[in-house]
Amino acid sequence: MSSNSEGEAFKVALRPRVNINSTIEELKSQQSSLTSIQLNFYKRFFEEAEEEKLEKLFEAVGSLKALKTLIFTSKGSNVQVVPANLLAKCLNKASQNLETLHLDNIRVNAFDANMDCLSDALADLEELKVLKLHCEDMDVLEQPIAAAGQIPTLEICEIESATIAQKIAEPSESLCWSKSLHSLKLINVAQSFGDLFDVISLLAVNQVLQELTLQVSELDVKGGQELVKMLAYNSSLQRVVLQAERMANATVGEAFIPSLAQNESLQYFQIILDGRQSDMKVVRAMGVKFRDTLKGTYKVTPRAGMAMGVICEREAVEVEAPAEEE
């Protein structure tokens, strides 16, 4: 294990044939001092390690009394497959203090029963503030994602699928009901914004969320219309980033202009499109219309290149100081 800062944060390199027992003993020796730990999985670690030792390792990590940040990540070219039952056991042990949980470049493997246990363990994390799931085969995590909406303290949630997910849009709706969440990022959880219609509809009445990032393949007419409606009604969002590979037509993008003019809470709005799949002239014309129409309210910056689109930043309102009395 290697220390990162002040002897409290540790990275653990877990490679095939690593001495797991030695790692467990070292964790136990610092059970009361470690607040942050990152487990880095290499190559065929899970395939070659003994199941009994894996269980003891995950239980030892979860038993760290001061643990607040827990990160699981794959290193190298292989995406590691982490058994859901091991994650559940670890989280059950760590439920009292854990504030940040991050699965980075991980694939979760589970039977239905194990996924139920993982969902229950996640929902029981009563102090969790930050949840980041950057996973492959995200569709198997529909139950845990739905459970995340039940965490009463969750403030930041990032759901990022390595490939376009097919079953995550509906469970993501639970996050829209959260009374504590102020930052939500959904990446590749659907093919188009239209597939997130119900999520977007719920966000219209969410008056807690402040930051929203949505990334899909297509900014389509159906999804665009619902996003426009959502921005017109929502009064808490301050930052919105919409990213897609392509946009159905220029009208879809320009339709946001009235909502931006009407929305009083929004400070930053951005549409990002893939320059390889978008017409530069169309996007540039859209940017000009944004700039001319929203002048005085937003500073509008068109973007060209591989990531083209438009950035709108609300301009500060100048308040005149009262005149001095003579």
Coordinates of N, CA and C in Angstrom, one line a residue, residues 81-90 107-111 113-119:
V81 N -13.9 -7.5 -13.4 CA -15.3 -7.9 -13.1 C -15.3 -8.1 -11.6
V82 N -16.0 -7.2 -10.9 CA -16.1 -7.3 -9.4 C -17.4 -7.9 -9.0
P83 N -17.4 -9.0 -8.3 CA -18.6 -9.7 -7.8 C -19.5 -8.7 -6.9
A84 N -20.8 -8.7 -7.2 CA -21.7 -7.8 -6.5 C -21.8 -8.2 -5.0
N85 N -21.6 -9.5 -4.7 CA -21.8 -9.9 -3.3 C -20.6 -9.4 -2.5
L86 N -19.4 -9.2 -3.1 CA -18.3 -8.7 -2.4 C -18.5 -7.2 -2.1
L87 N -19.0 -6.5 -3.1 CA -19.2 -5.1 -2.9 C -20.3 -4.9 -1.8
A88 N -21.3 -5.7 -1.8 CA -22.4 -5.6 -0.8 C -21.8 -5.8 0.6
K89 N -21.0 -6.8 0.8 CA -20.4 -7.1 2.1 C -19.5 -5.9 2.5
C90 N -18.8 -5.4 1.6 CA -17.9 -4.2 2.0 C -18.7 -3.0 2.4
R107 N -16.7 -3.5 -14.1 CA -17.9 -4.2 -14.5 C -18.4 -5.1 -13.3
V108 N -19.6 -4.9 -12.9 CA -20.2 -5.6 -11.8 C -20.8 -6.9 -12.2
N109 N -20.4 -8.0 -11.6 CA -21.0 -9.3 -12.0 C -21.9 -9.8 -10.8
A110 N -23.1 -10.2 -11.2 CA -24.1 -10.6 -10.1 C -25.2 -11.4 -10.7
F111 N -25.7 -12.3 -9.8 CA -27.0 -13.0 -9.9 C -28.0 -12.0 -9.3
A113 N -30.0 -12.3 -6.9 CA -30.0 -12.3 -5.4 C -28.9 -11.4 -4.9
N114 N -27.7 -11.5 -5.5 CA -26.6 -10.7 -5.1 C -26.9 -9.2 -5.4
M115 N -27.5 -8.9 -6.5 CA -27.8 -7.5 -6.9 C -28.8 -6.9 -5.9
D116 N -29.7 -7.7 -5.4 CA -30.7 -7.3 -4.3 C -29.9 -6.8 -3.1
C117 N -28.9 -7.6 -2.7 CA -28.1 -7.3 -1.6 C -27.3 -6.0 -1.8
L118 N -26.7 -5.9 -3.0 CA -26.0 -4.6 -3.3 C -26.9 -3.4 -3.3
S119 N -28.1 -3.6 -3.8 CA -29.1 -2.4 -3.8 C -29.4 -2.0 -2.4

